[in-house]
Amino acid sequence: MKAATELERQGSRIKGHLEGFRHHPLSYTKHYLVRRFRFEKNRALRMYASGRSALGLPLPIRLREFEMVAAYHVAQDSYALQQYDANVVLIKAKHLDQRLADLGPDYGWGEWINRLQSLTALGDHDTVCSPGNVETVAGLVEPLIERAVEEFGKWDPADLRPAPQGPRVSIPTEATNGTGVNGSHTNGFDGQNGQYGLVIEDPGDFDSIRVSRIAKSTCAPHEVQIQVSHAAFQFKDVLIASGILSNSVVNVGMECAGVVSDIGTDVRHVSIGDRVVAAGSPSFRQYVIRDENLVFAVPEALSLDQAATVPTSFVTAAFSLEHEAKLSEGDDVLIHCASGGVGLAALQIAKDAGARIFATAGSEEKRDYLRKLGVEHIYNSRTTDFAEAIRADNNGRGVDVLLNCLSGAGLEASLEVMEENGRFIELGVSDSYSTDSLPDHARNNRVSHVRIDIDALRNDSPSLFGSTMRGILSRIESGQLEPLPFVTYEFDEALDAFELMSNARHIGKILLRIDPNYSEHAIERR
């Protein structure tokens, strides 16, 4: 577009496209959003793309649906921001005058560009990368809605909510009457029956994430109560908090470590005071209740924060590669997103099996980290060049096993590199295949396909989950495997942790330290 070209020519700090941004920008109460969203045709809105329009937009469409589709592709994985060049630039309202805020469709691009350039050149803006926040996404996708109106003449109108003033975590001064994270009613708080926990009052709005007073449940005969020390984040937590994965109950935090504080009458394998690690949700709270089959003793050599990195990542990696793919010595395996929790666990599992490892990561920093671990064949996950490079590095051969979390072109390129009788293990929630629906070349090579749902394994086959987890802990205790690297956030920094996870800038795991002596006070995001 002319606007993008002119911005580039002027050397503006805002890079990329202002595609679809053809009318005046909206003026919000406190902040002002400049939106840009470059998308691949029929790709960025893939969830609703069914050949219904060039944009992939089903019409009419509710704004909430549109927000969720866009948020999904912005926040879905560590490649979305680069793949679709999604970003939001925030300009303080005090720097805007009425003339700019009320631009009409006949207002010249040149004057608008000059004004925008002068503001950004002075540094009077912040670049915001928190696409999981639906309010932010609403501002991001508004130009696409305008374009949809322009091309198709209609959409089901709804009001955009104001841009957020700045996310914060806060504690209400009075006990909340309503539903906590686990759906328990919270009518009051005392040292015996209450606790503090993370609550998402309005899924889709990160500004509604709060540390709040919630009820503390008691154990059933087969259950264990744990005073939580550390809980780990999964990307699924971001999808739930963003409202993209809708549950009747908003449960976040799927693994934790701590000390047993109470046990049911039928529990035999742990005792009060034992250090344990547990799977299941919710976990971002001072106390959790777990079925005894999902509670495991922590080896003496492990700290509680190290133990919290283990359950989901290692069980996913071990179940995928050992149980499903039957990975063995001499196999060639491609592990995508290898610097994340599951990826780093999978590297250890594959090395232990004697497989030849090919790995991808999304930034030079992450690839450098993998090199320091001794991984020889490392590629950029944000392009599709890895497919050709793997064959070049492997004497024209592809891989026997694919542990995949990519979507779109990355997924298609990955399937191209699969060898005959290859095993395709799919993680994540996008672009799903079945064995029968694989591309022709994959079916012709008799590639098998398995989708891993670790939550279903935990809930439906707790004995299998448990035996896998106990095997992992035994191998960690013997030094065969190692816990994952992690970064720790405090209870009152939960929102920052959510944002780090949504932008996938971390290596390994993100932990939330749960303070047992947490006291009531209002907390601004740092």
PDB file of N, CA and C in Angstrom, residues 42 59 66-67 91 101 144 149 170 184 281 332 336 342 352 354 370 383 392-393 440 467 471:
ATOM      1  N   ASN A  42      -6.592 -16.289   3.250  1.00  0.00           N
ATOM      2  CA  ASN A  42      -7.169 -17.554   3.708  1.00  0.00           C
ATOM      3  C   ASN A  42      -6.276 -18.274   4.715  1.00  0.00           C
ATOM      4  N   LEU A  59     -19.809 -14.550   6.614  1.00  0.00           N
ATOM      5  CA  LEU A  59     -20.600 -13.338   6.819  1.00  0.00           C
ATOM      6  C   LEU A  59     -22.082 -13.698   6.904  1.00  0.00           C
ATOM      7  N   PHE A  66     -14.934 -12.806  15.599  1.00  0.00           N
ATOM      8  CA  PHE A  66     -13.824 -12.256  14.827  1.00  0.00           C
ATOM      9  C   PHE A  66     -12.621 -12.040  15.732  1.00  0.00           C
ATOM     10  N   GLU A  67     -12.865 -11.506  16.925  1.00  0.00           N
ATOM     11  CA  GLU A  67     -11.781 -11.294  17.883  1.00  0.00           C
ATOM     12  C   GLU A  67     -11.091 -12.608  18.222  1.00  0.00           C
ATOM     13  N   ILE A  91      -0.174   4.893  21.306  1.00  0.00           N
ATOM     14  CA  ILE A  91       0.240   6.296  21.386  1.00  0.00           C
ATOM     15  C   ILE A  91      -0.601   6.977  22.449  1.00  0.00           C
ATOM     16  N   ALA A 101      -7.870  12.897  15.670  1.00  0.00           N
ATOM     17  CA  ALA A 101      -8.791  11.870  16.132  1.00  0.00           C
ATOM     18  C   ALA A 101     -10.029  11.781  15.258  1.00  0.00           C
ATOM     19  N   LEU A 144      -9.539  -4.867   9.480  1.00  0.00           N
ATOM     20  CA  LEU A 144      -9.990  -5.974   8.656  1.00  0.00           C
ATOM     21  C   LEU A 144     -11.510  -6.004   8.572  1.00  0.00           C
ATOM     22  N   VAL A 149     -16.324  -4.983   5.295  1.00  0.00           N
ATOM     23  CA  VAL A 149     -17.485  -4.168   4.926  1.00  0.00           C
ATOM     24  C   VAL A 149     -17.319  -3.642   3.509  1.00  0.00           C
ATOM     25  N   SER A 170      -5.027  -7.185  40.802  1.00  0.00           N
ATOM     26  CA  SER A 170      -5.466  -6.536  42.028  1.00  0.00           C
ATOM     27  C   SER A 170      -6.267  -7.499  42.880  1.00  0.00           C
ATOM     28  N   SER A 184     -15.744 -22.852  42.706  1.00  0.00           N
ATOM     29  CA  SER A 184     -16.229 -22.912  44.089  1.00  0.00           C
ATOM     30  C   SER A 184     -16.742 -21.550  44.523  1.00  0.00           C
ATOM     31  N   SER A 281      -5.430 -29.491  37.058  1.00  0.00           N
ATOM     32  CA  SER A 281      -5.743 -28.073  37.211  1.00  0.00           C
ATOM     33  C   SER A 281      -6.956 -27.909  38.136  1.00  0.00           C
ATOM     34  N   ASP A 332      15.821 -41.123  12.754  1.00  0.00           N
ATOM     35  CA  ASP A 332      15.980 -39.691  12.562  1.00  0.00           C
ATOM     36  C   ASP A 332      14.699 -39.004  13.023  1.00  0.00           C
ATOM     37  N   HIS A 336      10.262 -29.911  16.496  1.00  0.00           N
ATOM     38  CA  HIS A 336       9.996 -28.483  16.332  1.00  0.00           C
ATOM     39  C   HIS A 336       9.880 -27.808  17.699  1.00  0.00           C
ATOM     40  N   VAL A 342       8.266 -28.831  26.178  1.00  0.00           N
ATOM     41  CA  VAL A 342       8.150 -30.158  25.570  1.00  0.00           C
ATOM     42  C   VAL A 342       9.349 -30.419  24.668  1.00  0.00           C
ATOM     43  N   ASP A 352      18.485 -40.017  24.688  1.00  0.00           N
ATOM     44  CA  ASP A 352      18.533 -41.223  25.496  1.00  0.00           C
ATOM     45  C   ASP A 352      18.227 -42.470  24.667  1.00  0.00           C
ATOM     46  N   GLY A 354      19.034 -42.815  21.551  1.00  0.00           N
ATOM     47  CA  GLY A 354      20.061 -43.006  20.532  1.00  0.00           C
ATOM     48  C   GLY A 354      19.634 -42.556  19.148  1.00  0.00           C
ATOM     49  N   LEU A 370      20.339 -24.170  21.920  1.00  0.00           N
ATOM     50  CA  LEU A 370      20.346 -25.570  21.504  1.00  0.00           C
ATOM     51  C   LEU A 370      21.745 -26.025  21.113  1.00  0.00           C
ATOM     52  N   THR A 383      10.688 -20.201   8.994  1.00  0.00           N
ATOM     53  CA  THR A 383      10.653 -20.330   7.541  1.00  0.00           C
ATOM     54  C   THR A 383      10.452 -21.810   7.228  1.00  0.00           C
ATOM     55  N   ALA A 392      19.517 -32.035   2.810  1.00  0.00           N
ATOM     56  CA  ALA A 392      20.905 -31.762   2.448  1.00  0.00           C
ATOM     57  C   ALA A 392      21.863 -32.250   3.533  1.00  0.00           C
ATOM     58  N   ASP A 393      21.479 -32.098   4.788  1.00  0.00           N
ATOM     59  CA  ASP A 393      22.336 -32.497   5.902  1.00  0.00           C
ATOM     60  C   ASP A 393      22.243 -33.985   6.213  1.00  0.00           C
ATOM     61  N   ASP A 440      -1.234 -36.353  -0.103  1.00  0.00           N
ATOM     62  CA  ASP A 440      -0.993 -37.581  -0.883  1.00  0.00           C
ATOM     63  C   ASP A 440       0.396 -38.154  -0.673  1.00  0.00           C
ATOM     64  N   SER A 467       2.333 -44.014  35.515  1.00  0.00           N
ATOM     65  CA  SER A 467       3.497 -44.878  35.300  1.00  0.00           C
ATOM     66  C   SER A 467       4.552 -44.170  34.461  1.00  0.00           C
ATOM     67  N   GLY A 471       8.309 -43.153  35.871  1.00  0.00           N
ATOM     68  CA  GLY A 471       9.494 -43.530  35.114  1.00  0.00           C
ATOM     69  C   GLY A 471      10.400 -42.335  34.850  1.00  0.00           C
TER      70      GLY A 471
END
